[in-house]
Coordinates of C-alpha atoms in Angstrom, one line a residue:
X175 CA 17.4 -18.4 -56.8
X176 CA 15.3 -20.8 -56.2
X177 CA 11.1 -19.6 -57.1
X178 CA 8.1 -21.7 -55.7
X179 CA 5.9 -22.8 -58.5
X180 CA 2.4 -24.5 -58.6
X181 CA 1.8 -27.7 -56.6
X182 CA 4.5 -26.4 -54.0
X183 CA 7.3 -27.2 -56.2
X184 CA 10.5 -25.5 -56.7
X185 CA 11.8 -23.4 -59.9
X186 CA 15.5 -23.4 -60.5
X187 CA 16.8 -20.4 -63.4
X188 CA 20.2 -20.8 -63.3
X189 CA 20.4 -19.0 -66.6
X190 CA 19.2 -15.8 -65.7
X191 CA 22.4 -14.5 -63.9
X192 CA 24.1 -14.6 -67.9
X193 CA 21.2 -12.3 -68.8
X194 CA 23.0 -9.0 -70.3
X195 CA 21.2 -5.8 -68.9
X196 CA 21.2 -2.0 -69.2
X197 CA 22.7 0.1 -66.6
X198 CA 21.5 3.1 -67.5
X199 CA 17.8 4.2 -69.0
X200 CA 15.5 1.6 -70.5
X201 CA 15.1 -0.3 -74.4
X202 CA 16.9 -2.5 -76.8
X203 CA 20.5 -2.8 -76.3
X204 CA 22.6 -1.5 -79.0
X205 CA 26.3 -2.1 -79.7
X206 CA 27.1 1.4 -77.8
X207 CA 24.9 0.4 -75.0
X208 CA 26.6 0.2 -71.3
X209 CA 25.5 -3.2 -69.9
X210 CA 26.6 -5.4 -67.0
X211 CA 29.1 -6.7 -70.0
X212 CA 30.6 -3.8 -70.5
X213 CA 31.2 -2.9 -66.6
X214 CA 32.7 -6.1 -65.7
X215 CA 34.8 -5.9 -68.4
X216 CA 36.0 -2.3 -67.1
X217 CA 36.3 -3.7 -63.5
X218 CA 38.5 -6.2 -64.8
X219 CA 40.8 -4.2 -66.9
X220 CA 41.1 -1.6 -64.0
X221 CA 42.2 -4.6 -61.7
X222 CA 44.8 -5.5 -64.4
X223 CA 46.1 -2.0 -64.1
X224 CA 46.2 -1.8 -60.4
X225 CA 48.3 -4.9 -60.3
X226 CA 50.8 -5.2 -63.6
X227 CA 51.1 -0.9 -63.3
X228 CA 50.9 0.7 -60.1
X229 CA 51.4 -2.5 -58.1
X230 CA 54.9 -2.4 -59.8
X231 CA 55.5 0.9 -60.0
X232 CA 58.3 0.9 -57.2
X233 CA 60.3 -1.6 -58.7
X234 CA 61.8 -2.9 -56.1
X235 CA 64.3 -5.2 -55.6
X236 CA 62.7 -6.9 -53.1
X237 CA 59.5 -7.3 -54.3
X238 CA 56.1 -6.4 -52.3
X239 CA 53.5 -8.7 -52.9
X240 CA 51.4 -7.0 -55.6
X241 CA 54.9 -7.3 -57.3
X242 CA 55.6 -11.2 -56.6
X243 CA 52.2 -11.7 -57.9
X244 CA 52.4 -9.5 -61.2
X245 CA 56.2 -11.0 -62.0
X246 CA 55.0 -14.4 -61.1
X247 CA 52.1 -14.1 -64.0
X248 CA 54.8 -12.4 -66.5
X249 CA 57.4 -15.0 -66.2
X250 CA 55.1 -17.9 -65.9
X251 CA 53.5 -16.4 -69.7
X252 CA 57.0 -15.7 -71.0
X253 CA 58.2 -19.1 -70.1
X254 CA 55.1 -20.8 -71.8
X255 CA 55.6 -18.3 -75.0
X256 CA 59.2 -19.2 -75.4
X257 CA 59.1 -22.7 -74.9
X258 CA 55.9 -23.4 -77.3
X259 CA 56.4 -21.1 -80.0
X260 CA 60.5 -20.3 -79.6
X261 CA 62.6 -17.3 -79.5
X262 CA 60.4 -16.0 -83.0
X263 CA 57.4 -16.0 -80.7
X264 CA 58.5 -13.6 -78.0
X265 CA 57.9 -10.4 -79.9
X266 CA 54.0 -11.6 -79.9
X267 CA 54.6 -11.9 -76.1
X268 CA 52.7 -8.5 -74.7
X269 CA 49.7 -9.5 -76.8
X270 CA 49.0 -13.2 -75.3
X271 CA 49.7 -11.7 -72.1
X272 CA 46.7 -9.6 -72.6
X273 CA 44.7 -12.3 -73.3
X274 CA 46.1 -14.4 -70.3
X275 CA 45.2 -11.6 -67.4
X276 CA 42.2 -9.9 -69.1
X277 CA 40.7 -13.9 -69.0
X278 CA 42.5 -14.7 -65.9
X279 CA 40.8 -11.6 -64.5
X280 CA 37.4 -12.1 -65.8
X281 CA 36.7 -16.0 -64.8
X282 CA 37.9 -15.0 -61.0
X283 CA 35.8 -11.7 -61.1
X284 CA 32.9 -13.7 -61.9
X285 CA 33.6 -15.8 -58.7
X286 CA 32.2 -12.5 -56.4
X287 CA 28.8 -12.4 -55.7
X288 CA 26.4 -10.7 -57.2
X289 CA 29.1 -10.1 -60.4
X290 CA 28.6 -11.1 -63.7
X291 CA 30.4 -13.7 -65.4
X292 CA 31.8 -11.5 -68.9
X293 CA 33.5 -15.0 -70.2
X294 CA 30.8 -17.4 -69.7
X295 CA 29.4 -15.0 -73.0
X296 CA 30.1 -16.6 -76.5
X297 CA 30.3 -12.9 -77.9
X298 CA 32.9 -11.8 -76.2
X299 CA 35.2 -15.1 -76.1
X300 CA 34.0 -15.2 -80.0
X301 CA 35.8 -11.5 -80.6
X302 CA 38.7 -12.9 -78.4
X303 CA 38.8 -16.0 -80.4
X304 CA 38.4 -14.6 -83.8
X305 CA 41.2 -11.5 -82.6
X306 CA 43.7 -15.0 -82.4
X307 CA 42.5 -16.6 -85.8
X308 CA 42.9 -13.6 -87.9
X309 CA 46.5 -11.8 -86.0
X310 CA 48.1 -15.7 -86.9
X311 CA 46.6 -15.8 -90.3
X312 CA 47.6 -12.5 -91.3
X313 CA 51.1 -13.2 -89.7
X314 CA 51.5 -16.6 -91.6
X315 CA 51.0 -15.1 -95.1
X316 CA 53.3 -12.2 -94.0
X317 CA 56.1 -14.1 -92.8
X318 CA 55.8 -17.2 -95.2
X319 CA 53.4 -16.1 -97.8
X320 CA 52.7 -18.7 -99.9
X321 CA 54.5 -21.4 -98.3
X322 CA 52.4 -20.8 -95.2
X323 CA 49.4 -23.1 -96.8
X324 CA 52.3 -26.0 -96.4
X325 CA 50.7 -26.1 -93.0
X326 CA 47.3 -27.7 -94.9
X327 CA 49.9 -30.1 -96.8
X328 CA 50.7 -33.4 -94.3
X329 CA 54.2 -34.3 -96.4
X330 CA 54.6 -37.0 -94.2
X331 CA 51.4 -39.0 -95.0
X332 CA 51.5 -41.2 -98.3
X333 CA 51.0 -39.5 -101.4
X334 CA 47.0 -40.6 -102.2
X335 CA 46.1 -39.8 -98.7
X336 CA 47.6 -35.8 -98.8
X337 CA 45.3 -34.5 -101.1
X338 CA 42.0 -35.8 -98.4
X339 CA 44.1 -34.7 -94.7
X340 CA 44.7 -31.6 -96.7
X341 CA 40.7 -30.9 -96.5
X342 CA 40.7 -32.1 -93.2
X343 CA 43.0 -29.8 -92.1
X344 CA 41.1 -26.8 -93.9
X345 CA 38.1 -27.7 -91.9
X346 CA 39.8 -28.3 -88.6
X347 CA 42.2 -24.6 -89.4
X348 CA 38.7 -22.9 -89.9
X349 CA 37.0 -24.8 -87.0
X350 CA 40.0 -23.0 -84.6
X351 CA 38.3 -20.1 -83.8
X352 CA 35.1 -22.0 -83.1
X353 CA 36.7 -24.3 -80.5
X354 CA 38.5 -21.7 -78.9
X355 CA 35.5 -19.4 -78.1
X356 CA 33.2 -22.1 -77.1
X357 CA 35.7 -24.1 -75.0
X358 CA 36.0 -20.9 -72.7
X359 CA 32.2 -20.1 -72.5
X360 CA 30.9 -23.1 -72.2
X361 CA 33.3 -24.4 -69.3
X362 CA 32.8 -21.0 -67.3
X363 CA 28.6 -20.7 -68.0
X364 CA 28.0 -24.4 -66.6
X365 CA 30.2 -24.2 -63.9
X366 CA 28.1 -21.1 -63.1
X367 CA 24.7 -22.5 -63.6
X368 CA 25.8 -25.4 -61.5
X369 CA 26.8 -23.6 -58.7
X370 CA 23.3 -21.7 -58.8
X371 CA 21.5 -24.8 -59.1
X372 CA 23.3 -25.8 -55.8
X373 CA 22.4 -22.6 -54.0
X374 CA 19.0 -23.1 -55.1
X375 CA 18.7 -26.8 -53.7
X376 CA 20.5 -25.2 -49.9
X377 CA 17.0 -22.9 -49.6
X378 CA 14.8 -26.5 -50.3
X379 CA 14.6 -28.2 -46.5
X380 CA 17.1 -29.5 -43.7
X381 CA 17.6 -32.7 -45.2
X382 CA 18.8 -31.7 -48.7
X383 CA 20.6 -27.5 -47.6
X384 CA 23.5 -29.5 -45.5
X385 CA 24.4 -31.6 -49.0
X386 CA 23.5 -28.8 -50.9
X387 CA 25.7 -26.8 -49.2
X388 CA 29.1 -28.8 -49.5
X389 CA 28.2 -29.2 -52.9
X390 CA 28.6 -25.5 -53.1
X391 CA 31.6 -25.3 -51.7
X392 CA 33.3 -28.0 -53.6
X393 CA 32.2 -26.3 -57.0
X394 CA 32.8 -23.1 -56.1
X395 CA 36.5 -24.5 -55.1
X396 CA 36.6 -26.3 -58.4
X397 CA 35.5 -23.3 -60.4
X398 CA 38.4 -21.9 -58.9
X399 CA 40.7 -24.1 -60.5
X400 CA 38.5 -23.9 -63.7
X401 CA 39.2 -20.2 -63.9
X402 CA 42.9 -20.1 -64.0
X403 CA 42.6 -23.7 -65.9
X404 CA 40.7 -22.2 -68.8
X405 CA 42.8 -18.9 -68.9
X406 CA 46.0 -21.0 -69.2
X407 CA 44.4 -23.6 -72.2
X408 CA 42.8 -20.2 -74.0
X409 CA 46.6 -18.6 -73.6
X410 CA 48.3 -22.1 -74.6
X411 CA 46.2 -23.1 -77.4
X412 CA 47.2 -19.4 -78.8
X413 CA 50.6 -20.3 -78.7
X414 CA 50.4 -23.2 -80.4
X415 CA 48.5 -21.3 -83.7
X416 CA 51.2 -19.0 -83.4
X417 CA 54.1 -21.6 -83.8
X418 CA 52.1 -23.0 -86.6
X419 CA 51.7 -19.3 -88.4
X420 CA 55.9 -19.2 -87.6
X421 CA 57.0 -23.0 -88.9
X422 CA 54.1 -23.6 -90.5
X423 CA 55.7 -26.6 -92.0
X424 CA 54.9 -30.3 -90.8

């Protein structure tokens, strides 16, 4: 982690554990290339399996633990979808539960050592993010058509001021996808690089590893509160541009 430079210095590259590498064979990395991406990703969706399939396969009616934990996640998600979005909103509900686990999944996968963190990469929260902003757009013109660009159209505000908030919500509508992605990555990647600066600082001398130390501990225990924190706002925020693509009215 931590390198010794010239003049007896220290180099800290926290960056390097977001580097995306081949597993297999050597040159550029292609779309269809297998990477550290790609198998963190898998590890994650085979953990989602284990738990929300086989861990509740038995169905019983007293419920194991793998079974508490995997109703615990459904209802908590159902509750949020029904409450935020109404009783429309429920059909949707299988698909922001995929995006609540696979998330949920990822940010505490990344806590292991010597994983790699798959969120803390704009790509992949981008195609998450953009997966949101297109299934609500496409739903609000389906359900609503037309009327669904009432959502752009603040009825409330005085007349002179509607056509100018109607730009700004345009901008802020297209800007969605943008937050959303970046939100996720950037929260996970500099808790991350944080942590590894930390680590790196515990290898330095016996008057600065005993701080460095507890200051790895306490951000690895806030990252994971971060990690359900930012699976929940990704999840919630979806819910909220799906109520808007159902009453898209203000």
């Amino acid at each position: 982690m931590a390198e010794p430079v010239d003049g007896g210095g220290l180099s800290f590259k926290p960056l390097d554990q977001f580097e995306v590498k081949r597993l297999f064979g050597e040159g550029p990395i292609e779309w269809y290339t297998i990477t550290n991406v790609t198998l963190w990703m898998a590890i994650a969706v085979v953990c989602i399996v284990l738990l929300l399939v086989i861990g509740t396969s038995k169905r019983a009616v007293v419920p194991n633990r793998t079974q508490s934990i995997a109703e615990t996640l459904y209802g908590f998600i159902y509750t949020m979808v029904e409450d935020v979005t109404g009783k429309d909103g429920i059909k949707y509900f299988p698909y922001i539960f995929t995006l609540f686990v696979f998330i949920l999944f990822s940010n505490y996968l990344a806590l292991l050592p010597t994983s790699f963190s798959t969120t803390s990469h704009i790509a992949v929260t981008a195609v998450l993010a953009l997966g949101v902003f297109i299934t609500v757009t496409v739903l609000g013109f389906v359900k609503n058509g037309v009327s669904f660009l009432s959502l752009f159209w603040v009825s409330s505000a005085p007349l002179a001021l509607r056509p100018i908030l109607a730009v700004i919500e345009v901008i802020s509508y297209f800007v969605r996808p943008v937050s959303h992605s970046i939100r996720l990555a950037g929260n996970v990647m500099a808790g991350h690089a944080v942590l590894k600066v930390f680590a790196g600082f515990a290898q330095v001398g016996l008057i600065i590893a005993p701080v460095a130390i507890l200051g790895v501990v306490a951000i690895y225990a806030l990252e994971v509160l971060v990690s359900a924190i930012q699976a929940y706002v990704f999840t919630i925020l979806t819910c909220v541009y799906l109520k808007d693509a159902l009453h898209p009215s203000h």
